[in-house]
């Protein structure tokens, strides 16, 4: 009993520490410039939506939201299409070098992504993709390969072989078997991968910063940095902008969290 209480206390403390920066951001977004400089309390003494309204206009939200949506949406779709097929191949098909190739993909999990930044930029230059959306979408898709392949391969492995044989007896080919049997079973894993892809892509700053040189193509994180550098530092405005940017991610996660948990559990069991 004491051990359980200690565990719950530690988890509660960790949750509070993790949640505090977000609450601080919400609090700052509801304060005016004078209060955020003079008042360090978490709860605003005079909450106002004027900071959010002003920041919304200065951030040009819908322009940059559209760019972020294009990049995140195409990246997520690309990841789901490419790596669902790859997961099916590793889980179901038999071909020479399958285990070695699978092991190589898993080994990439231990390679820090930042070490690939310079090679990616050089490749972008050689392919003429600097300053274009494909120039950042393709690296994003490639960067999710190890985890996506691992989750989907483990998810597809739990499908009974009898189902595949039954589909073959009904005259189904590989693509029809994949579409009709394996994809429905792998839906939790697919939703998990979609979340694990969409959230980092939505928040990505480093690669987009070095790749995009046209302000009209900026995504929301770049717009936030541009807002910070184009005005005198105003903590309440920056916190309001950060809150506006993170709200779509929170909504997406809340809507799909059940599938996210199921997808991770299924991948671990597989």
XYZ file of N, CA and C in Angstrom:
810
model
N 0.830 -1.206 0.000
C 0.000 0.000 0.000
C 0.863 1.254 0.000
N 1.906 1.259 0.857
C 2.793 2.418 0.920
C 3.516 2.633 -0.409
N 3.923 1.514 -1.023
C 4.619 1.622 -2.301
C 3.719 2.238 -3.363
N 2.441 1.854 -3.361
C 1.498 2.401 -4.337
C 1.301 3.907 -4.106
N 1.206 4.299 -2.845
C 1.042 5.722 -2.529
C 2.255 6.518 -2.996
N 3.437 5.955 -2.771
C 4.664 6.646 -3.198
C 4.708 6.789 -4.717
N 4.326 5.708 -5.410
C 4.317 5.755 -6.876
C 3.341 6.804 -7.377
N 2.127 6.818 -6.797
C 1.125 7.803 -7.205
C 1.603 9.222 -6.911
N 2.255 9.415 -5.769
C 2.758 10.739 -5.413
C 3.831 11.206 -6.395
N 4.730 10.301 -6.756
C 5.784 10.650 -7.716
C 5.198 10.957 -9.091
N 4.216 10.142 -9.518
C 3.588 10.377 -10.812
C 2.817 11.696 -10.825
N 2.157 11.999 -9.709
C 1.425 13.263 -9.617
C 2.380 14.449 -9.675
N 3.495 14.336 -8.949
C 4.491 15.418 -8.979
C 5.062 15.603 -10.384
N 5.315 14.484 -11.051
C 5.837 14.565 -12.420
C 4.812 15.195 -13.359
N 3.533 14.830 -13.176
C 2.478 15.400 -14.024
C 2.360 16.903 -13.813
N 2.449 17.334 -12.552
C 2.362 18.769 -12.256
C 3.537 19.518 -12.883
N 4.738 18.964 -12.734
C 5.920 19.605 -13.313
C 5.831 19.664 -14.834
N 5.274 18.622 -15.434
C 5.145 18.586 -16.892
C 4.080 19.552 -17.381
N 3.017 19.707 -16.591
C 1.899 20.540 -17.002
C 2.127 22.024 -16.719
N 3.019 22.326 -15.786
C 3.215 23.717 -15.375
C 3.614 24.647 -16.522
N 4.568 24.272 -17.400
C 4.909 25.192 -18.510
C 3.717 25.510 -19.401
N 2.853 24.495 -19.641
C 1.674 24.753 -20.460
C 0.717 25.709 -19.760
N 0.502 25.497 -18.467
C -0.371 26.402 -17.711
C 0.201 27.811 -17.675
N 1.525 27.898 -17.585
C 2.177 29.211 -17.603
C 1.966 29.903 -18.943
N 2.003 29.130 -20.023
C 1.759 29.681 -21.348
C 0.331 30.183 -21.477
N -0.635 29.404 -20.995
C -2.038 29.824 -21.031
C -2.238 31.080 -20.199
N -1.624 31.106 -19.027
C -1.743 32.275 -18.151
C -1.173 33.521 -18.817
N 0.010 33.386 -19.428
C 0.629 34.542 -20.089
C -0.186 35.037 -21.262
N -0.856 34.117 -21.960
C -1.668 34.515 -23.108
C -2.896 35.307 -22.696
N -3.299 35.165 -21.431
C -4.488 35.861 -20.949
C -4.148 37.132 -20.164
N -2.877 37.523 -20.177
C -2.444 38.735 -19.485
C -2.094 39.820 -20.495
N -2.178 41.077 -20.056
C -1.699 42.167 -20.902
C -0.222 42.387 -20.625
N 0.400 43.291 -21.378
C 1.849 43.489 -21.283
C 2.268 43.950 -19.895
N 1.457 44.808 -19.270
C 1.820 45.326 -17.950
C 1.762 44.241 -16.891
N 0.713 43.424 -16.918
C 0.546 42.414 -15.876
C 1.587 41.322 -15.974
N 1.962 40.917 -17.169
C 2.906 39.813 -17.289
C 4.297 40.217 -16.824
N 4.602 41.527 -16.870
C 5.905 42.000 -16.389
C 5.918 42.186 -14.875
N 4.789 42.556 -14.317
C 4.751 42.897 -12.894
C 4.212 41.776 -12.024
N 3.407 40.912 -12.591
C 2.719 39.896 -11.804
C 3.224 38.515 -12.181
N 3.788 37.815 -11.213
C 4.305 36.479 -11.493
C 3.347 35.373 -11.132
N 2.107 35.709 -10.765
C 1.142 34.697 -10.389
C 0.681 33.902 -11.608
N 0.375 32.634 -11.362
C -0.074 31.767 -12.440
C -1.464 32.155 -12.924
N -2.337 32.538 -11.997
C -3.711 32.911 -12.352
C -3.768 34.415 -12.624
N -4.171 34.823 -13.827
C -4.229 36.268 -14.142
C -5.202 36.993 -13.213
N -4.798 38.164 -12.751
C -5.689 38.947 -11.901
C -6.781 39.624 -12.717
N -6.486 39.915 -13.971
C -7.476 40.563 -14.852
C -7.399 39.905 -16.232
N -7.959 38.697 -16.389
C -7.840 37.968 -17.664
C -8.423 38.765 -18.826
N -7.741 38.678 -19.963
C -8.203 39.385 -21.151
C -7.915 38.549 -22.395
N -8.813 38.639 -23.359
C -8.627 37.945 -24.643
C -8.022 38.870 -25.690
N -7.736 40.098 -25.309
C -7.215 41.062 -26.273
C -5.844 40.651 -26.799
N -5.039 40.044 -25.926
C -3.710 39.602 -26.369
C -3.828 38.511 -27.423
N -4.735 37.565 -27.209
C -4.944 36.501 -28.193
C -5.462 37.068 -29.511
N -6.410 38.012 -29.436
C -6.970 38.609 -30.656
C -5.903 39.382 -31.423
N -5.114 40.139 -30.696
C -4.060 40.921 -31.350
C -3.014 40.003 -31.977
N -2.630 38.963 -31.235
C -1.623 38.033 -31.744
C -2.142 37.287 -32.956
N -3.413 36.903 -32.936
C -4.030 36.212 -34.071
C -3.855 37.032 -35.345
N -4.076 38.328 -35.253
C -3.951 39.201 -36.422
C -2.493 39.365 -36.839
N -1.610 39.549 -35.866
C -0.204 39.758 -36.190
C 0.452 38.494 -36.723
N -0.028 37.351 -36.256
C 0.567 36.086 -36.691
C 0.112 35.680 -38.082
N -0.976 36.307 -38.594
C -1.551 35.904 -39.885
C -1.791 34.387 -39.881
N -2.566 33.956 -38.907
C -2.677 32.537 -38.579
C -3.061 31.691 -39.778
N -4.083 32.095 -40.515
C -4.599 31.217 -41.566
C -3.603 31.019 -42.707
N -2.793 32.040 -42.986
C -1.775 31.902 -44.039
C -0.770 30.822 -43.671
N -0.199 30.945 -42.480
C 0.827 30.000 -42.052
C 0.220 28.665 -41.630
N -1.027 28.713 -41.154
C -1.729 27.468 -40.836
C -1.875 26.619 -42.095
N -2.192 27.250 -43.212
C -2.312 26.518 -44.466
C -1.018 25.855 -44.868
N 0.104 26.584 -44.710
C 1.404 26.001 -45.028
C 1.714 24.815 -44.121
N 1.476 24.983 -42.816
C 1.727 23.889 -41.874
C 0.829 22.691 -42.183
N -0.400 22.972 -42.568
C -1.338 21.896 -42.873
C -0.896 21.125 -44.110
N -0.411 21.829 -45.124
C 0.078 21.163 -46.336
C 1.259 20.259 -46.012
N 2.239 20.809 -45.307
C 3.448 20.048 -44.986
C 3.113 18.860 -44.091
N 2.347 19.099 -43.038
C 2.018 18.030 -42.093
C 1.111 16.982 -42.733
N 0.113 17.438 -43.489
C -0.813 16.504 -44.110
C -0.147 15.605 -45.135
N 0.638 16.193 -46.035
C 1.304 15.389 -47.058
C 2.351 14.464 -46.453
N 3.047 14.937 -45.426
C 4.021 14.079 -44.758
C 3.335 12.881 -44.113
N 2.245 13.123 -43.421
C 1.537 12.042 -42.729
C 0.973 11.037 -43.721
N 0.360 11.519 -44.790
C -0.179 10.616 -45.812
C 0.941 9.799 -46.444
N 2.049 10.449 -46.756
C 3.184 9.745 -47.349
C 3.724 8.662 -46.438
N 3.836 8.977 -45.156
C 4.328 7.996 -44.190
C 3.389 6.797 -44.105
N 2.087 7.048 -44.036
C 1.128 5.953 -43.896
C 1.125 5.056 -45.137
N 1.209 5.653 -46.311
C 1.191 4.859 -47.543
C 2.469 4.034 -47.684
N 3.603 4.696 -47.555
C 4.890 4.031 -47.805
C 5.163 2.954 -46.756
N 4.974 3.294 -45.489
C 5.428 2.374 -44.441
C 4.383 1.334 -44.060
N 3.130 1.547 -44.431
C 2.177 0.444 -44.280
C 2.516 -0.665 -45.275
N 2.905 -0.282 -46.480
C 3.339 -1.280 -47.470
C 4.645 -1.947 -47.035
N 5.559 -1.145 -46.490
C 6.818 -1.720 -46.023
C 6.583 -2.665 -44.851
N 5.705 -2.280 -43.915
C 5.404 -3.153 -42.792
C 4.784 -4.458 -43.237
N 3.912 -4.392 -44.225
C 3.314 -5.612 -44.778
C 4.379 -6.505 -45.399
N 5.301 -5.896 -46.120
C 6.360 -6.683 -46.756
C 7.219 -7.382 -45.717
N 7.616 -6.674 -44.672
C 8.471 -7.284 -43.651
C 7.719 -8.317 -42.811
N 6.431 -8.128 -42.599
C 5.671 -9.026 -41.741
C 5.171 -10.264 -42.474
N 4.867 -10.137 -43.761
C 4.156 -11.204 -44.466
C 4.996 -11.840 -45.571
N 5.645 -11.025 -46.361
C 6.371 -11.554 -47.517
C 7.705 -12.155 -47.099
N 8.195 -13.034 -47.913
C 9.498 -13.654 -47.675
C 10.400 -13.334 -48.855
N 11.493 -12.636 -48.593
C 12.420 -12.275 -49.661
C 13.836 -12.251 -49.092
N 14.850 -12.432 -49.941
C 16.236 -12.480 -49.459
C 16.643 -11.172 -48.764
N 17.312 -11.312 -47.630
C 17.813 -10.150 -46.905
C 16.772 -9.427 -46.079
N 15.599 -10.055 -45.908
C 14.510 -9.385 -45.187
C 14.921 -9.036 -43.763
N 15.471 -9.965 -43.046
C 15.836 -9.729 -41.645
C 16.973 -8.725 -41.519
N 17.922 -8.804 -42.414
C 19.041 -7.857 -42.373
C 18.556 -6.440 -42.644
N 17.701 -6.293 -43.644
C 17.177 -4.968 -43.985
C 16.318 -4.418 -42.844
N 15.522 -5.286 -42.244
C 14.690 -4.858 -41.116
C 15.566 -4.407 -39.944
N 16.613 -5.166 -39.682
C 17.540 -4.796 -38.614
C 18.234 -3.471 -38.883
N 18.547 -3.192 -40.142
C 19.181 -1.920 -40.492
C 18.238 -0.749 -40.225
N 16.960 -0.938 -40.536
C 15.994 0.123 -40.252
C 15.881 0.363 -38.749
N 15.841 -0.711 -37.969
C 15.746 -0.561 -36.520
C 16.991 0.114 -35.958
N 18.147 -0.164 -36.552
C 19.387 0.461 -36.076
C 19.351 1.981 -36.242
N 18.585 2.456 -37.222
C 18.488 3.899 -37.445
C 17.779 4.618 -36.301
N 17.074 3.874 -35.451
C 16.437 4.481 -34.281
C 17.466 5.116 -33.351
N 18.693 4.625 -33.400
C 19.728 5.097 -32.486
C 20.609 6.179 -33.116
N 20.258 6.610 -34.314
C 21.017 7.683 -34.980
C 20.339 9.018 -34.691
N 20.992 9.958 -34.018
C 20.366 11.260 -33.747
C 20.009 11.977 -35.045
N 18.780 12.480 -35.097
C 18.305 13.117 -36.323
C 19.120 14.333 -36.721
N 19.657 15.067 -35.745
C 20.386 16.290 -36.049
C 21.658 16.001 -36.838
N 22.215 14.783 -36.692
C 23.431 14.442 -37.423
C 23.170 14.318 -38.920
N 21.895 14.178 -39.301
C 21.551 14.037 -40.706
C 21.203 15.376 -41.354
N 21.234 16.454 -40.584
C 20.799 17.742 -41.116
C 21.664 18.204 -42.283
N 22.977 18.203 -42.108
C 23.857 18.674 -43.180
C 23.754 17.809 -44.434
N 23.807 16.466 -44.335
C 23.619 15.659 -45.554
C 22.286 15.922 -46.245
N 21.221 16.132 -45.471
C 19.912 16.406 -46.061
C 19.928 17.725 -46.821
N 20.537 18.763 -46.242
C 20.596 20.066 -46.905
C 21.422 19.983 -48.187
N 22.532 19.264 -48.145
C 23.361 19.090 -49.344
C 22.571 18.369 -50.433
N 21.833 17.329 -50.031
C 21.012 16.585 -50.998
C 19.910 17.474 -51.567
N 19.316 18.314 -50.734
C 18.299 19.248 -51.212
C 18.881 20.170 -52.284
N 20.068 20.664 -52.038
C 20.708 21.561 -53.008
C 20.980 20.853 -54.326
N 21.469 19.631 -54.252
C 21.793 18.888 -55.473
C 20.538 18.550 -56.284
N 19.423 18.355 -55.579
C 18.171 18.014 -56.258
C 17.334 19.245 -56.600
N 17.810 20.421 -56.209
C 17.074 21.650 -56.485
C 15.804 21.791 -55.675
N 15.806 21.259 -54.452
C 14.605 21.271 -53.620
C 14.661 22.293 -52.482
N 15.750 23.049 -52.400
C 15.832 24.089 -51.372
C 14.742 25.133 -51.625
N 14.023 25.500 -50.570
C 12.989 26.514 -50.708
C 11.675 25.977 -51.248
N 11.493 24.647 -51.212
C 10.235 24.051 -51.689
C 9.651 23.154 -50.605
N 8.358 22.953 -50.668
C 7.716 22.044 -49.711
C 8.205 20.599 -49.870
N 8.367 20.078 -51.111
C 8.907 18.711 -51.222
C 10.273 18.558 -50.561
N 11.042 19.638 -50.525
C 12.360 19.580 -49.914
C 12.330 19.298 -48.424
N 11.223 19.614 -47.752
C 11.114 19.286 -46.329
C 10.184 18.095 -46.092
N 9.223 17.896 -46.981
C 8.292 16.775 -46.808
C 9.013 15.435 -46.973
N 9.842 15.320 -47.992
C 10.532 14.042 -48.237
C 11.462 13.650 -47.085
N 12.285 14.571 -46.544
C 13.078 14.189 -45.369
C 12.235 13.824 -44.156
N 11.111 14.518 -43.975
C 10.235 14.167 -42.858
C 9.720 12.740 -43.006
N 9.306 12.385 -44.220
C 8.819 11.019 -44.464
C 9.924 10.010 -44.199
N 11.110 10.292 -44.689
C 12.231 9.381 -44.509
C 12.611 9.240 -43.036
N 12.498 10.331 -42.286
C 12.919 10.300 -40.895
C 12.058 9.436 -39.995
N 10.840 9.170 -40.413
C 9.945 8.342 -39.588
C 10.051 6.853 -39.911
N 10.917 6.486 -40.847
C 10.973 5.099 -41.319
C 11.200 4.077 -40.209
N 12.212 4.222 -39.341
C 12.486 3.142 -38.382
C 11.310 2.831 -37.463
N 10.763 3.856 -36.813
C 9.677 3.624 -35.874
C 8.410 3.151 -36.578
N 8.104 3.742 -37.725
C 6.898 3.360 -38.450
C 6.959 1.910 -38.907
N 8.083 1.516 -39.436
C 8.236 0.135 -39.909
C 8.150 -0.836 -38.747
N 8.762 -0.489 -37.621
C 8.727 -1.374 -36.464
C 7.293 -1.558 -35.955
N 6.561 -0.459 -35.794
C 5.196 -0.541 -35.270
C 4.281 -1.316 -36.208
N 4.368 -1.028 -37.503
C 3.459 -1.675 -38.448
C 3.822 -3.142 -38.683
N 5.112 -3.442 -38.699
C 5.509 -4.840 -38.860
C 5.005 -5.675 -37.693
N 5.192 -5.179 -36.477
C 4.703 -5.911 -35.301
C 3.185 -6.009 -35.292
N 2.512 -4.956 -35.774
C 1.053 -4.983 -35.818
C 0.540 -6.008 -36.825
N 1.173 -6.087 -37.989
C 0.726 -7.017 -39.024
C 1.084 -8.464 -38.699
N 2.102 -8.668 -37.874
C 2.511 -10.032 -37.547
C 1.478 -10.798 -36.736
N 0.593 -10.075 -36.038
C -0.394 -10.754 -35.194
C -1.590 -11.256 -35.998
N -1.663 -10.894 -37.276
C -2.771 -11.362 -38.118
C -2.584 -12.856 -38.388
N -3.571 -13.680 -38.091
C -3.434 -15.127 -38.326
C -3.162 -15.432 -39.801
N -2.264 -16.357 -40.034
C -1.924 -16.736 -41.405
C -3.131 -17.333 -42.127
N -4.073 -17.891 -41.361
C -5.250 -18.508 -41.979
C -6.085 -17.482 -42.740
N -6.114 -16.254 -42.235
C -6.873 -15.207 -42.923
C -6.277 -14.914 -44.292
N -4.962 -14.885 -44.354
C -4.311 -14.641 -45.645
C -4.569 -15.809 -46.599
N -4.471 -17.019 -46.085
C -4.712 -18.182 -46.935
C -6.156 -18.220 -47.426
N -7.083 -17.815 -46.563
C -8.485 -17.766 -46.968
C -8.694 -16.746 -48.080
N -8.014 -15.582 -47.950
C -8.125 -14.561 -48.991
C -7.535 -15.062 -50.297
N -6.441 -15.795 -50.208
C -5.828 -16.347 -51.424
C -6.752 -17.345 -52.091
N -7.431 -18.141 -51.281
C -8.361 -19.124 -51.845
C -9.532 -18.442 -52.552
N -9.856 -17.230 -52.093
C -10.931 -16.465 -52.737
C -10.443 -15.686 -53.949
N -9.162 -15.845 -54.286
C -8.614 -15.198 -55.470
C -8.039 -13.817 -55.233
N -7.845 -13.430 -53.977
C -7.288 -12.109 -53.684
C -5.781 -12.096 -53.903
N -5.300 -11.021 -54.518
C -3.864 -10.840 -54.686
C -3.266 -10.168 -53.461
N -1.987 -9.803 -53.575
C -1.303 -9.187 -52.438
C -1.945 -7.857 -52.037
N -2.223 -6.992 -53.005
C -2.770 -5.680 -52.677
C -4.157 -5.783 -52.059
N -4.984 -6.675 -52.601
C -6.327 -6.833 -52.036
C -6.259 -7.430 -50.635
N -5.365 -8.389 -50.421
C -5.179 -8.966 -49.094
C -4.706 -7.903 -48.112
N -3.763 -7.100 -48.561
C -3.239 -6.018 -47.729
C -4.344 -5.034 -47.369
N -5.157 -4.661 -48.365
C -6.186 -3.643 -48.154
C -7.363 -4.166 -47.314
N -7.757 -5.387 -47.557
C -8.979 -5.910 -46.935
C -8.748 -6.535 -45.569
N -7.559 -7.076 -45.333
C -7.322 -7.808 -44.080
C -6.343 -7.083 -43.166
N -5.193 -6.726 -43.704
C -4.124 -6.208 -42.845
C -4.334 -4.750 -42.439
N -4.799 -3.917 -43.346
C -5.003 -2.516 -42.990
C -6.048 -2.330 -41.885
N -7.210 -2.999 -41.958
C -8.170 -2.848 -40.854
C -7.596 -3.283 -39.505
N -6.831 -4.377 -39.500
C -6.228 -4.846 -38.249
C -5.207 -3.839 -37.730
N -4.493 -3.212 -38.652
C -3.435 -2.279 -38.262
C -3.903 -0.859 -38.042
N -5.219 -0.615 -37.992
C -5.711 0.757 -37.847
C -5.191 1.458 -36.594
N -5.188 0.819 -35.405
C -4.628 1.520 -34.238
C -3.165 1.922 -34.435
N -2.374 1.024 -35.042
C -0.966 1.350 -35.285
C -0.846 2.479 -36.297
N -1.697 2.479 -37.306
C -1.662 3.545 -38.313
C -1.998 4.904 -37.686
N -2.996 4.926 -36.803
C -3.364 6.179 -36.145
C -2.241 6.631 -35.212
N -1.613 5.678 -34.532
C -0.481 6.014 -33.675
C 0.643 6.647 -34.480
N 0.960 6.042 -35.613
C 2.022 6.577 -36.466
C 1.629 7.938 -37.014
N 0.353 8.101 -37.363
C -0.098 9.401 -37.857
C 0.135 10.489 -36.809
N -0.172 10.184 -35.545
C 0.063 11.156 -34.471
C 1.551 11.406 -34.263
N 2.332 10.324 -34.231
C 3.768 10.459 -34.014
C 4.458 11.170 -35.172
N 3.815 11.200 -36.314
C 4.354 11.926 -37.462
C 3.856 13.359 -37.493
N 2.559 13.544 -37.284
C 1.951 14.867 -37.432
C 2.453 15.857 -36.396
N 2.561 15.418 -35.143
C 2.949 16.359 -34.080
C 4.367 16.893 -34.266
N 5.387 16.039 -34.455
C 6.730 16.592 -34.678
C 6.834 17.410 -35.964
N 6.125 16.994 -37.007
C 6.170 17.745 -38.258
C 5.541 19.124 -38.081
N 4.430 19.186 -37.387
C 3.758 20.462 -37.117
C 4.672 21.407 -36.345
N 5.456 20.847 -35.413
C 6.305 21.667 -34.550
C 7.723 21.844 -35.070
N 8.069 21.213 -36.173
C 9.446 21.234 -36.666
C 9.905 22.653 -36.993
N 11.108 22.950 -36.552
C 11.667 24.288 -36.789
C 13.001 24.254 -37.532
N 13.919 23.367 -37.119
C 15.294 23.435 -37.601
C 15.378 23.227 -39.112
N 14.835 22.107 -39.613
C 14.947 21.829 -41.048
C 14.178 22.853 -41.877
N 13.000 23.248 -41.416
C 12.244 24.247 -42.173
C 12.963 25.592 -42.173
N 13.659 25.896 -41.092
C 14.388 27.160 -41.001
C 15.518 27.224 -42.025
N 16.241 26.133 -42.195
C 17.377 26.140 -43.122
C 16.936 25.846 -44.551
N 15.713 25.348 -44.741
C 15.273 24.959 -46.083
C 14.408 26.011 -46.759
N 13.547 26.671 -46.004
C 12.612 27.626 -46.596
C 13.159 29.038 -46.477
N 13.233 29.736 -47.595
C 13.769 31.099 -47.601
C 12.742 32.123 -48.059
N 11.520 31.673 -48.292
C 10.450 32.573 -48.719
C 9.429 32.672 -47.585
N 9.231 33.892 -47.076
C 8.331 34.077 -45.936
C 6.914 33.605 -46.241
N 6.517 33.623 -47.506
C 5.167 33.179 -47.866
C 4.991 31.677 -47.672
N 6.104 30.937 -47.560
C 6.039 29.489 -47.370
C 6.240 29.080 -45.913
N 6.438 30.029 -45.043
C 6.746 29.707 -43.648
C 5.616 28.901 -43.005
N 6.014 27.970 -42.149
C 5.057 27.257 -41.318
C 4.878 28.023 -40.007
N 3.985 27.568 -39.160
C 3.661 28.299 -37.935
C 4.856 28.488 -36.994
N 5.712 27.481 -36.770
C 6.877 27.734 -35.905
C 7.786 28.831 -36.449
N 7.959 28.892 -37.763
C 8.763 29.965 -38.349
C 8.063 31.307 -38.203
N 6.745 31.296 -38.326
C 5.988 32.534 -38.143
C 6.124 33.042 -36.715
N 6.162 32.122 -35.751
C 6.350 32.511 -34.352
C 7.716 33.157 -34.154
N 8.743 32.560 -34.722
C 10.081 33.144 -34.629
C 10.138 34.491 -35.330
N 9.470 34.606 -36.468
C 9.431 35.863 -37.203
C 8.721 36.939 -36.380
N 7.670 36.545 -35.677
C 6.948 37.474 -34.816
C 7.827 37.943 -33.672
N 8.634 37.045 -33.149
C 9.513 37.385 -32.038
C 10.615 38.347 -32.465
N 11.132 38.170 -33.674
C 12.249 38.997 -34.127
C 11.804 40.319 -34.738
N 10.529 40.422 -35.124
C 10.074 41.635 -35.792
C 9.502 42.662 -34.823
N 9.308 42.293 -33.582
C 8.783 43.216 -32.588
C 9.667 43.192 -31.358
N 9.515 44.185 -30.497
C 10.215 44.153 -29.221
C 9.674 42.994 -28.407
N 10.538 42.350 -27.599
C 10.094 41.168 -26.859
C 8.862 41.442 -25.994
N 7.784 40.705 -26.255
C 6.557 40.820 -25.480
C 6.136 39.398 -25.098
N 6.376 39.077 -23.850
C 6.164 37.696 -23.421
C 4.721 37.248 -23.600
N 3.773 38.129 -23.338
C 2.371 37.724 -23.464
C 1.986 37.430 -24.911
N 2.534 38.201 -25.849
C 2.259 37.964 -27.269
C 2.867 36.636 -27.716
N 4.094 36.366 -27.295
C 4.739 35.118 -27.683
C 4.025 33.910 -27.085
N 3.574 34.043 -25.842
C 2.836 32.937 -25.224
C 1.483 32.734 -25.895
N 0.846 33.831 -26.285
C -0.428 33.717 -27.001
C -0.223 33.033 -28.346
N 0.839 33.410 -29.046
C 1.129 32.781 -30.337
C 1.439 31.299 -30.162
N 2.200 30.973 -29.123
C 2.512 29.564 -28.865
C 1.248 28.774 -28.560
N 0.342 29.377 -27.805
C -0.916 28.699 -27.481
C -1.752 28.467 -28.735
N -1.809 29.462 -29.602
C -2.567 29.327 -30.846
C -1.999 28.194 -31.703
N -0.685 28.085 -31.731
C -0.034 27.068 -32.558
C -0.262 25.665 -31.998
N -0.271 25.541 -30.675
C -0.338 24.213 -30.076
C -1.763 23.692 -29.954
N -2.767 24.555 -30.027
C -4.157 24.116 -29.861
C -4.563 23.040 -30.877
N -4.253 23.171 -32.182
C -4.636 22.090 -33.116
C -4.033 20.743 -32.753
N -2.806 20.746 -32.241
C -2.163 19.492 -31.844
C -2.883 18.870 -30.652
N -3.255 19.707 -29.694
C -3.972 19.204 -28.517
C -5.309 18.599 -28.923
N -6.037 19.287 -29.782
C -7.334 18.777 -30.241
C -7.163 17.437 -30.948
N -6.156 17.338 -31.816
C -5.910 16.090 -32.539
C -5.598 14.955 -31.588
N -4.762 15.227 -30.598
C -4.378 14.174 -29.667
C -5.562 13.738 -28.809
N -6.362 14.674 -28.350
C -7.527 14.336 -27.522
C -8.496 13.452 -28.300
N -8.704 13.755 -29.572
C -9.636 12.984 -30.388
C -9.135 11.570 -30.669
N -7.818 11.409 -30.739
C -7.265 10.128 -31.173
C -6.486 9.393 -30.088
N -6.538 9.867 -28.848
C -5.692 9.283 -27.810
C -6.015 7.809 -27.555
N -7.289 7.430 -27.672
C -7.655 6.023 -27.440
C -6.973 5.111 -28.447
N -6.976 5.529 -29.716
C -6.310 4.725 -30.743
C -4.797 4.745 -30.557
N -4.289 5.868 -30.066
C -2.845 6.004 -29.840
C -2.378 4.979 -28.810
N -3.081 4.871 -27.694
C -2.725 3.909 -26.643
C -2.862 2.484 -27.156
N -3.954 2.199 -27.846
C -4.155 0.841 -28.383
C -3.084 0.471 -29.384
N -2.662 1.448 -30.202
C -1.633 1.182 -31.191
C -0.303 0.848 -30.561
N 0.055 1.564 -29.507
C 1.314 1.276 -28.818
C 1.251 -0.067 -28.118
N 0.119 -0.378 -27.492
C -0.011 -1.676 -26.820
C 0.061 -2.823 -27.811
N -0.597 -2.664 -28.951
C -0.562 -3.715 -29.961
C 0.824 -3.921 -30.536
N 1.560 -2.829 -30.707
C 2.910 -2.936 -31.258
C 3.833 -3.642 -30.279
N 3.674 -3.354 -28.987
C 4.518 -3.989 -27.975
C 4.203 -5.482 -27.888
N 2.901 -5.818 -27.919
C 2.521 -7.227 -27.860
C 3.024 -7.974 -29.089
N 2.961 -7.286 -30.267
C 3.420 -7.951 -31.470
C 4.892 -8.210 -31.480
